Coordinates of N, CA and C in Angstrom, one line a residue:
Chain A
X1 N 40.1 208.4 7.7 CA 39.5 208.1 9.0 C 38.8 206.7 8.9
X2 N 38.6 206.1 10.0 CA 38.0 204.8 10.0 C 36.5 204.8 10.1
X3 N 35.8 203.9 9.3 CA 34.4 203.9 9.4 C 34.0 202.4 9.5
X4 N 32.8 202.2 10.0 CA 32.2 200.8 10.1 C 30.8 200.9 9.5
X5 N 30.6 199.9 8.6 CA 29.3 199.8 7.9 C 28.6 198.5 8.3
X6 N 27.4 198.6 8.7 CA 26.6 197.4 9.1 C 25.3 197.4 8.4
X7 N 24.9 196.3 7.8 CA 23.6 196.3 7.1 C 23.0 194.9 7.1
X8 N 21.7 194.8 6.9 CA 20.7 195.9 6.8 C 20.4 196.6 8.1
X9 N 19.8 197.7 8.1 CA 19.4 198.4 9.3 C 18.2 197.7 10.0
X10 N 17.3 197.2 9.2 CA 16.2 196.5 9.8 C 15.9 195.2 9.0
X11 N 15.5 194.2 9.7 CA 15.3 192.9 9.0 C 14.1 192.2 9.7
X12 N 13.2 191.7 8.9 CA 12.1 190.9 9.4 C 12.2 189.5 8.7
X13 N 12.3 188.5 9.5 CA 12.5 187.1 9.0 C 11.5 186.2 9.6
X14 N 11.0 185.2 8.9 CA 10.2 184.1 9.5 C 11.1 183.1 10.3
X15 N 10.5 182.5 11.3 CA 11.1 181.4 12.0 C 11.6 180.3 11.0
X16 N 12.8 179.9 11.2 CA 13.3 178.8 10.4 C 14.1 179.2 9.2
X17 N 14.0 180.5 8.9 CA 14.7 181.0 7.7 C 16.2 181.3 8.1
X18 N 17.1 181.4 7.0 CA 18.5 181.7 7.3 C 18.7 183.1 7.5
X19 N 19.9 183.4 8.0 CA 20.3 184.8 8.3 C 21.7 185.1 7.9
X20 N 22.0 186.3 7.4 CA 23.3 186.7 7.1 C 23.4 188.2 7.3
X21 N 24.1 188.6 8.3 CA 24.3 190.1 8.6 C 25.8 190.4 8.3
X22 N 26.0 191.5 7.7 CA 27.4 191.8 7.3 C 27.9 193.1 7.9
X23 N 29.2 193.1 8.2 CA 29.8 194.2 8.8 C 31.2 194.4 8.1
X24 N 31.5 195.6 7.7 CA 32.8 195.9 7.1 C 33.4 197.2 7.8
X25 N 34.7 197.1 7.9 CA 35.4 198.3 8.5 C 36.3 198.8 7.4
X26 N 36.4 200.1 7.3 CA 37.3 200.8 6.4 C 38.3 201.7 7.1
X27 N 39.5 201.8 6.6 CA 40.5 202.8 7.1 C 41.4 202.3 8.2
X28 N 41.4 200.9 8.4 CA 42.3 200.4 9.4 C 42.6 198.9 8.9
X29 N 43.6 198.3 9.4 CA 43.9 197.0 9.1 C 44.1 196.1 10.4
X30 N 43.8 194.8 10.2 CA 43.9 193.9 11.3 C 43.1 194.3 12.6
X31 N 41.9 194.8 12.4 CA 41.1 195.2 13.6 C 40.6 194.0 14.4
X32 N 40.4 194.1 15.6 CA 39.6 193.1 16.4 C 38.1 193.4 16.0
X33 N 37.4 192.4 15.8 CA 36.0 192.6 15.4 C 35.0 191.8 16.4
X34 N 33.9 192.4 16.5 CA 32.9 191.9 17.6 C 31.5 191.9 17.1
X35 N 30.7 190.9 17.5 CA 29.3 190.9 17.3 C 28.6 190.8 18.7
X36 N 27.7 191.7 18.9 CA 26.9 191.8 20.1 C 25.4 191.7 19.8
X37 N 24.7 191.2 20.8 CA 23.2 191.3 20.7 C 22.7 192.0 21.9
X38 N 21.7 192.9 21.7 CA 21.1 193.6 22.7 C 19.6 193.4 22.7
X39 N 19.1 192.9 23.8 CA 17.6 192.7 24.0 C 17.1 194.1 24.3
X40 N 15.8 194.3 24.1 CA 15.1 195.6 24.3 C 15.4 196.1 25.7
X41 N 15.9 197.3 25.9 CA 16.1 197.9 27.2 C 17.2 197.2 28.1
X42 N 18.0 196.4 27.4 CA 19.0 195.6 28.2 C 20.4 196.0 27.8
X43 N 21.4 195.3 28.4 CA 22.8 195.5 28.1 C 23.2 194.7 26.9
X44 N 24.5 194.8 26.5 CA 25.0 194.1 25.4 C 25.5 192.7 25.8
X45 N 25.2 191.7 25.0 CA 25.7 190.3 25.2 C 26.7 190.1 24.1
X46 N 27.9 189.8 24.4 CA 29.0 189.4 23.5 C 28.7 188.1 22.9
X47 N 28.6 188.0 21.5 CA 28.3 186.8 20.8 C 29.6 186.1 20.3
X48 N 30.4 186.9 19.5 CA 31.6 186.4 18.9 C 32.6 187.6 18.8
X49 N 33.9 187.2 18.9 CA 34.9 188.2 18.6 C 36.0 187.5 17.8
X50 N 36.8 188.3 17.0 CA 37.8 187.8 16.2 C 39.0 188.7 16.2
X51 N 40.2 188.1 16.4 CA 41.4 188.9 16.4 C 42.2 188.7 15.1
X52 N 41.6 188.0 14.1 CA 42.3 187.8 12.8 C 41.5 187.0 11.9
X53 N 41.9 187.0 10.6 CA 41.1 186.2 9.6 C 41.0 184.8 10.0
X54 N 39.8 184.3 9.9 CA 39.6 182.9 10.3 C 39.6 182.5 11.7
X55 N 39.9 183.5 12.6 CA 40.0 183.3 14.0 C 38.7 183.8 14.7
X56 N 37.8 182.9 15.1 CA 36.6 183.3 15.7 C 36.4 182.7 17.1
X57 N 36.1 183.5 18.1 CA 35.8 183.0 19.4 C 34.3 183.2 19.7
X58 N 33.7 182.1 20.2 CA 32.3 182.1 20.5 C 32.1 182.2 22.0
X59 N 31.2 183.1 22.3 CA 31.0 183.3 23.8 C 29.7 182.7 24.3
X60 N 28.7 182.5 23.4 CA 27.5 182.0 23.9 C 27.0 180.9 22.9
X61 N 26.9 179.6 23.4 CA 26.4 178.6 22.5 C 25.0 178.8 22.0
X62 N 24.8 178.7 20.7 CA 23.5 179.0 20.2 C 23.5 178.6 18.7
X63 N 22.4 179.0 18.0 CA 22.3 178.6 16.6 C 22.9 179.6 15.7
X64 N 23.7 180.5 16.2 CA 24.4 181.5 15.4 C 25.8 181.2 15.2
X65 N 26.4 181.6 14.1 CA 27.8 181.4 13.8 C 28.4 182.7 13.2
X66 N 29.7 182.8 13.2 CA 30.3 184.0 12.7 C 31.5 183.6 11.8
X67 N 31.8 184.4 10.8 CA 32.9 184.1 9.9 C 33.6 185.4 9.6
X68 N 34.9 185.3 9.3 CA 35.7 186.5 9.0 C 36.5 186.1 7.7
X69 N 35.8 186.2 6.5 CA 36.5 185.8 5.3 C 37.6 186.8 4.8
X70 N 37.5 188.0 5.2 CA 38.5 189.0 4.9 C 38.9 189.8 6.1
X71 N 40.0 190.5 6.1 CA 40.5 191.2 7.2 C 39.5 192.1 7.9
X72 N 38.7 192.8 7.0 CA 37.8 193.8 7.6 C 36.4 193.5 7.3
X73 N 36.1 192.2 7.2 CA 34.7 191.8 7.0 C 34.3 190.7 8.0
X74 N 33.2 191.0 8.7 CA 32.7 190.1 9.7 C 31.3 189.8 9.5
X75 N 30.9 188.5 9.4 CA 29.6 188.1 9.0 C 29.0 187.2 10.1
X76 N 27.7 187.5 10.4 CA 27.0 186.8 11.4 C 25.9 186.0 10.7
X77 N 25.8 184.7 10.9 CA 24.9 183.8 10.2 C 24.1 182.9 11.1
X78 N 23.0 182.4 10.5 CA 22.3 181.3 11.1 C 21.6 180.5 10.0
X79 N 21.6 179.2 10.2 CA 20.9 178.4 9.2 C 19.4 178.4 9.4
X80 N 19.0 178.4 10.7 CA 17.5 178.4 11.0 C 17.3 179.3 12.2
X81 N 16.6 180.4 11.9 CA 16.3 181.4 13.0 C 15.3 180.9 13.9
X82 N 15.4 181.3 15.2 CA 14.5 181.0 16.3 C 13.8 182.3 16.7
X83 N 12.7 182.2 17.3 CA 12.0 183.4 17.8 C 13.0 184.2 18.8
X84 N 13.7 183.4 19.6 CA 14.6 184.0 20.6 C 15.8 184.8 20.0
X85 N 16.0 184.7 18.6 CA 17.0 185.4 18.0 C 16.7 186.8 17.7
X86 N 15.5 187.2 18.0 CA 15.1 188.6 17.8 C 15.9 189.5 18.7
X87 N 16.3 190.7 18.2 CA 17.0 191.6 19.0 C 17.7 192.6 18.1
X88 N 18.6 193.4 18.7 CA 19.4 194.5 18.1 C 20.8 194.0 18.0
X89 N 21.3 193.8 16.8 CA 22.7 193.2 16.6 C 23.6 194.3 16.3
X90 N 24.7 194.4 17.0 CA 25.7 195.4 16.8 C 27.1 194.8 16.5
X91 N 27.7 195.4 15.5 CA 29.1 195.1 15.2 C 30.0 196.2 15.7
X92 N 31.2 195.8 16.1 CA 32.1 196.8 16.6 C 33.6 196.4 16.2
X93 N 34.4 197.3 16.2 CA 35.9 197.0 15.9 C 36.7 197.8 16.9
X94 N 37.9 197.3 17.1 CA 38.9 198.1 17.9 C 40.3 197.8 17.4
X95 N 41.2 198.7 17.7 CA 42.6 198.5 17.3 C 43.1 197.2 18.0
X96 N 44.0 196.5 17.3 CA 44.4 195.2 17.8 C 45.5 195.3 18.9
X97 N 45.9 196.4 19.3 CA 47.0 196.5 20.3 C 46.5 197.4 21.5
X98 N 46.8 197.0 22.7 CA 46.6 197.8 23.9 C 45.2 198.1 24.2
X99 N 45.0 198.7 25.4 CA 43.6 199.1 25.7 C 43.1 200.2 24.7
X100 N 42.0 199.8 24.0 CA 41.5 200.7 23.0 C 40.0 200.8 23.1
X101 N 39.4 201.9 22.7 CA 37.9 201.9 22.7 C 37.4 201.1 21.5
X102 N 36.1 200.7 21.7 CA 35.4 200.0 20.6 C 34.6 201.0 19.8
X103 N 34.5 200.8 18.5 CA 33.7 201.6 17.6 C 32.6 200.8 17.0
X104 N 31.4 201.3 17.2 CA 30.2 200.5 16.8 C 29.6 201.0 15.5
X105 N 29.0 200.0 14.9 CA 28.1 200.3 13.8 C 26.7 200.8 14.3
X106 N 25.8 201.1 13.4 CA 24.5 201.6 13.7 C 23.5 200.5 14.1
X107 N 23.9 199.2 13.9 CA 23.1 198.1 14.3 C 22.1 197.6 13.3
X108 N 21.6 196.4 13.5 CA 20.6 195.8 12.7 C 19.5 195.3 13.7
X109 N 18.3 195.8 13.5 CA 17.1 195.4 14.3 C 16.5 194.2 13.6
X110 N 16.6 193.0 14.2 CA 16.1 191.8 13.7 C 14.8 191.4 14.4
X111 N 13.8 191.2 13.6 CA 12.5 190.7 14.2 C 12.2 189.4 13.5
X112 N 11.9 188.4 14.4 CA 11.5 187.1 13.9 C 10.0 186.9 14.1
X113 N 9.4 186.5 13.0 CA 7.9 186.3 13.0 C 7.5 184.8 13.1
Chain B
X1 N 27.8 185.5 31.4 CA 27.0 186.4 32.3 C 27.6 187.8 32.2
X2 N 26.8 188.8 32.6 CA 27.3 190.1 32.5 C 28.3 190.4 33.6
X3 N 29.4 191.0 33.2 CA 30.5 191.4 34.2 C 30.1 192.6 35.0
X4 N 29.6 193.6 34.3 CA 29.3 194.9 35.0 C 27.8 195.1 35.3
X5 N 27.6 195.7 36.4 CA 26.2 196.1 36.8 C 26.2 197.6 37.1
X6 N 25.3 198.3 36.3 CA 25.2 199.7 36.6 C 24.2 200.0 37.6
X7 N 24.4 201.1 38.3 CA 23.4 201.5 39.3 C 23.4 203.0 39.3
X8 N 22.2 203.7 39.2 CA 20.9 203.1 39.2 C 20.5 202.6 37.8
X9 N 19.5 201.8 37.6 CA 19.0 201.4 36.3 C 18.4 202.6 35.5
X10 N 17.8 203.5 36.2 CA 17.2 204.7 35.6 C 17.4 205.9 36.5
X11 N 17.6 207.0 35.8 CA 17.9 208.3 36.6 C 17.2 209.4 35.8
X12 N 16.5 210.2 36.5 CA 15.8 211.4 35.9 C 16.2 212.6 36.7
X13 N 16.8 213.6 36.0 CA 17.2 214.8 36.7 C 16.8 216.0 35.8
X14 N 17.0 217.2 36.5 CA 16.7 218.5 35.8 C 18.0 218.9 35.1
X15 N 17.8 219.7 34.0 CA 18.9 220.3 33.3 C 19.7 221.1 34.2
X16 N 21.0 221.0 34.1 CA 21.9 221.8 35.0 C 22.4 221.0 36.2
X17 N 21.7 220.0 36.5 CA 22.1 219.1 37.7 C 23.2 218.2 37.2
X18 N 23.9 217.6 38.2 CA 24.9 216.6 37.9 C 24.2 215.2 38.0
X19 N 24.8 214.3 37.2 CA 24.3 212.9 37.1 C 25.4 212.0 37.5
X20 N 25.2 211.1 38.4 CA 26.2 210.1 38.8 C 25.7 208.7 38.5
X21 N 26.5 207.9 37.8 CA 26.2 206.5 37.6 C 27.3 205.6 38.1
X22 N 27.0 204.5 38.6 CA 28.0 203.6 39.2 C 28.0 202.3 38.4
X23 N 29.2 201.7 38.4 CA 29.4 200.4 37.8 C 30.2 199.5 38.7
X24 N 29.7 198.2 38.8 CA 30.5 197.3 39.6 C 30.9 196.1 38.7
X25 N 32.0 195.5 38.9 CA 32.4 194.4 38.1 C 33.0 193.3 39.0
X26 N 33.3 192.1 38.4 CA 33.7 191.0 39.3 C 35.1 190.5 39.2
X27 N 35.7 190.6 38.1 CA 37.1 190.0 37.9 C 38.1 191.1 37.7
X28 N 39.4 190.7 37.7 CA 40.5 191.7 37.4 C 40.3 192.2 36.0
X29 N 40.6 193.5 35.8 CA 40.4 194.1 34.5 C 41.7 194.8 34.1
X30 N 41.8 195.0 32.8 CA 42.9 195.7 32.1 C 42.5 197.2 32.0
X31 N 41.2 197.4 31.7 CA 40.7 198.8 31.6 C 39.2 198.8 31.7
X32 N 38.7 199.9 32.0 CA 37.2 200.1 32.0 C 36.8 201.3 31.2
X33 N 35.7 201.1 30.4 CA 35.3 202.1 29.5 C 33.8 202.5 29.7
X34 N 33.5 203.7 29.4 CA 32.1 204.1 29.5 C 31.6 204.5 28.1
X35 N 30.4 204.1 27.8 CA 29.8 204.3 26.5 C 28.4 204.9 26.6
X36 N 28.0 205.6 25.6 CA 26.7 206.2 25.6 C 25.9 205.6 24.4
X37 N 24.6 205.4 24.6 CA 23.8 204.9 23.5 C 22.5 205.7 23.4
X38 N 22.3 206.4 22.3 CA 21.0 207.0 22.0 C 20.1 205.9 21.5
X39 N 18.8 206.1 21.8 CA 17.8 205.1 21.5 C 17.9 204.6 20.0
X40 N 18.0 203.3 19.9 CA 18.0 202.7 18.6 C 19.3 202.9 17.8
X41 N 20.4 203.4 18.4 CA 21.6 203.6 17.7 C 22.7 202.7 18.3
X42 N 23.9 202.8 17.6 CA 25.1 202.1 18.2 C 25.6 202.9 19.3
X43 N 26.6 202.2 20.0 CA 27.2 202.9 21.2 C 28.3 203.8 20.8
X44 N 28.5 204.8 21.5 CA 29.6 205.8 21.3 C 30.5 205.8 22.5
X45 N 31.8 205.7 22.2 CA 32.8 205.6 23.3 C 32.9 207.0 23.9
X46 N 33.0 207.0 25.3 CA 33.1 208.3 26.0 C 34.5 208.5 26.6
X47 N 34.9 207.5 27.4 CA 36.2 207.6 28.1 C 36.7 206.2 28.5
X48 N 38.0 206.1 28.5 CA 38.7 204.9 28.9 C 39.6 205.2 30.1
X49 N 39.5 204.3 31.1 CA 40.4 204.5 32.3 C 41.1 203.1 32.5
X50 N 42.4 203.2 32.6 CA 43.2 202.0 32.8 C 43.2 201.6 34.2
X51 N 43.6 200.3 34.4 CA 43.5 199.8 35.8 C 44.4 200.4 36.8
X52 N 45.5 201.1 36.3 CA 46.4 201.8 37.2 C 46.1 203.3 37.3
X53 N 44.9 203.7 36.8 CA 44.5 205.1 36.9 C 43.3 205.1 37.9
X54 N 43.2 206.2 38.6 CA 42.1 206.4 39.6 C 41.1 207.4 39.2
X55 N 41.4 208.3 38.3 CA 40.5 209.3 37.9 C 40.8 209.9 36.6
X56 N 39.8 210.2 35.8 CA 40.1 210.7 34.5 C 38.9 211.7 34.1
X57 N 39.3 212.8 33.4 CA 38.3 213.8 33.0 C 38.3 214.0 31.5
X58 N 37.1 214.3 31.0 CA 37.0 214.6 29.6 C 35.8 215.6 29.5
X59 N 36.1 216.9 29.3 CA 35.0 217.8 29.3 C 34.2 217.8 30.5
X60 N 32.9 217.6 30.4 CA 32.0 217.5 31.5 C 31.9 216.2 32.2
X61 N 32.7 215.2 31.7 CA 32.7 213.9 32.2 C 33.9 213.7 33.2
X62 N 33.6 213.0 34.3 CA 34.6 212.6 35.3 C 34.4 211.1 35.6
X63 N 35.4 210.4 35.5 CA 35.3 208.9 35.8 C 36.3 208.6 36.9
X64 N 35.9 207.8 37.8 CA 36.8 207.3 38.8 C 36.8 205.8 38.8
X65 N 37.9 205.2 39.2 CA 38.0 203.7 39.3 C 38.6 203.3 40.6
X66 N 38.0 202.4 41.3 CA 38.5 201.8 42.5 C 38.6 200.3 42.3
X67 N 39.8 199.9 42.0 CA 40.0 198.5 41.7 C 39.9 197.6 43.0
X68 N 40.1 198.2 44.1 CA 40.0 197.4 45.4 C 38.5 197.1 45.6
X69 N 37.6 198.0 45.2 CA 36.2 197.7 45.4 C 35.6 197.2 44.1
X70 N 36.4 197.1 43.0 CA 35.9 196.7 41.7 C 34.7 197.5 41.3
X71 N 34.9 198.8 41.3 CA 33.8 199.7 41.0 C 34.3 201.0 40.3
X72 N 33.4 201.6 39.5 CA 33.7 202.8 38.8 C 32.5 203.7 38.8
X73 N 32.7 205.0 38.7 CA 31.6 205.9 38.6 C 31.8 206.9 37.5
X74 N 30.7 207.3 36.9 CA 30.7 208.3 35.8 C 29.9 209.5 36.3
X75 N 30.5 210.6 36.3 CA 29.8 211.9 36.7 C 29.7 212.8 35.5
X76 N 28.5 213.2 35.2 CA 28.2 214.2 34.1 C 27.8 215.5 34.8
X77 N 28.6 216.5 34.7 CA 28.3 217.8 35.3 C 27.5 218.7 34.4
X78 N 26.7 219.5 35.1 CA 25.9 220.5 34.3 C 25.1 219.9 33.2
X79 N 24.3 218.9 33.5 CA 23.7 218.1 32.4 C 22.8 218.9 31.5
X80 N 22.7 218.4 30.3 CA 21.8 219.0 29.3 C 20.8 218.0 28.8
X81 N 19.7 218.5 28.2 CA 18.7 217.6 27.6 C 19.3 216.6 26.6
X82 N 20.4 217.1 25.9 CA 21.0 216.2 24.9 C 21.8 215.1 25.5
X83 N 22.0 215.1 26.8 CA 22.7 214.0 27.5 C 21.8 212.8 27.7
X84 N 20.5 213.0 27.5 CA 19.5 211.9 27.6 C 19.9 210.7 26.7
X85 N 20.2 209.6 27.4 CA 20.7 208.4 26.7 C 20.8 207.3 27.7
X86 N 21.3 206.1 27.2 CA 21.7 205.0 28.1 C 23.2 205.0 28.2
X87 N 23.7 204.8 29.4 CA 25.1 204.8 29.6 C 25.6 203.4 30.1
X88 N 26.6 202.9 29.5 CA 27.1 201.5 29.8 C 28.6 201.6 30.2
X89 N 28.9 200.7 31.2 CA 30.3 200.5 31.4 C 30.7 199.2 30.7
X90 N 32.0 199.1 30.4 CA 32.5 197.9 29.7 C 33.9 197.6 30.3
X91 N 34.1 196.4 30.6 CA 35.4 196.0 31.2 C 36.1 195.0 30.2
X92 N 37.4 195.2 30.1 CA 38.3 194.2 29.4 C 39.1 193.4 30.4
X93 N 38.8 192.2 30.5 CA 39.5 191.3 31.4 C 41.0 191.2 31.0
X94 N 41.8 191.3 32.0 CA 43.3 191.2 31.7 C 43.6 190.0 30.9
X95 N 44.4 190.2 29.8 CA 44.9 189.1 29.0 C 43.9 188.6 27.9
X96 N 42.8 189.3 27.8 CA 41.9 189.0 26.7 C 41.5 190.2 25.8
X97 N 40.8 190.0 24.8 CA 40.3 191.0 23.9 C 38.8 191.2 24.1
X98 N 38.3 190.6 25.1 CA 36.9 190.6 25.3 C 36.4 191.8 26.1
X99 N 35.3 192.4 25.7 CA 34.7 193.5 26.4 C 33.4 193.0 26.9
X100 N 33.2 193.1 28.2 CA 31.9 192.7 28.8 C 31.2 194.0 29.3
X101 N 30.0 194.1 28.8 CA 29.2 195.3 29.1 C 28.2 195.1 30.2
X102 N 28.0 196.2 31.0 CA 27.0 196.2 32.0 C 25.6 196.3 31.5
X103 N 24.7 196.4 32.4 CA 23.2 196.4 32.0 C 22.8 197.8 31.7
X104 N 23.5 198.9 32.0 CA 23.2 200.2 31.6 C 22.4 201.0 32.6
X105 N 22.6 202.3 32.5 CA 21.8 203.3 33.2 C 21.0 204.2 32.2
X106 N 19.7 204.3 32.3 CA 19.0 205.1 31.4 C 18.8 206.5 32.1
X107 N 19.4 207.5 31.5 CA 19.4 208.8 32.0 C 18.5 209.7 31.2
X108 N 17.6 210.4 31.9 CA 16.7 211.3 31.3 C 17.0 212.7 31.9
X109 N 17.3 213.7 31.1 CA 17.5 215.0 31.6 C 16.4 215.9 31.1
X110 N 15.7 216.5 32.0 CA 14.5 217.2 31.7 C 14.8 218.7 31.6
X111 N 14.3 219.3 30.5 CA 14.6 220.7 30.2 C 13.7 221.6 31.0

């Protein structure tokens, strides 16, 4: 069966520090991968999605970036965090063909001090 | 910007009652999905309805889709306290792999 791992679960970082959040999927190949951010009590904002290795589409211009160095690995990064980067970050995957549901990780709660 | 808007934003009902949530969207879609999120957790997929379908059932869930009105509804029948969660609709725009989520409905079921 397929599983998605996202870590860390909680992260507290000072303003201006770098960021690296990792997401890996097991049990499937060539998945579509997604990073979302959710502000407290709000909906999900699509940040990046990828349909293949090295293929990243950015939805919102900001100081975040994403990379997909391997088929089932998706990384969210920042060189310098801002206070506004605080939030709940969710990684998700879906099968790469046809209308398919998305499967989410348990999220990373990021607090910027 | 958010594609979907759920209505109401919050809903409080008694156990055993039915809960209805609505979702409106703006552009042509390939499919519409409903998800559930328990507090502080990831989202869990509930049901997917394609653009050429009008109604779909899964257990106590009933979803309708009206593409002419660009709207969908999720009905949870005989609600339970365990149904307490936030519910989101998500749309996939035709020809893309992007899912755009609505703002969510917070459902509270009182025992």
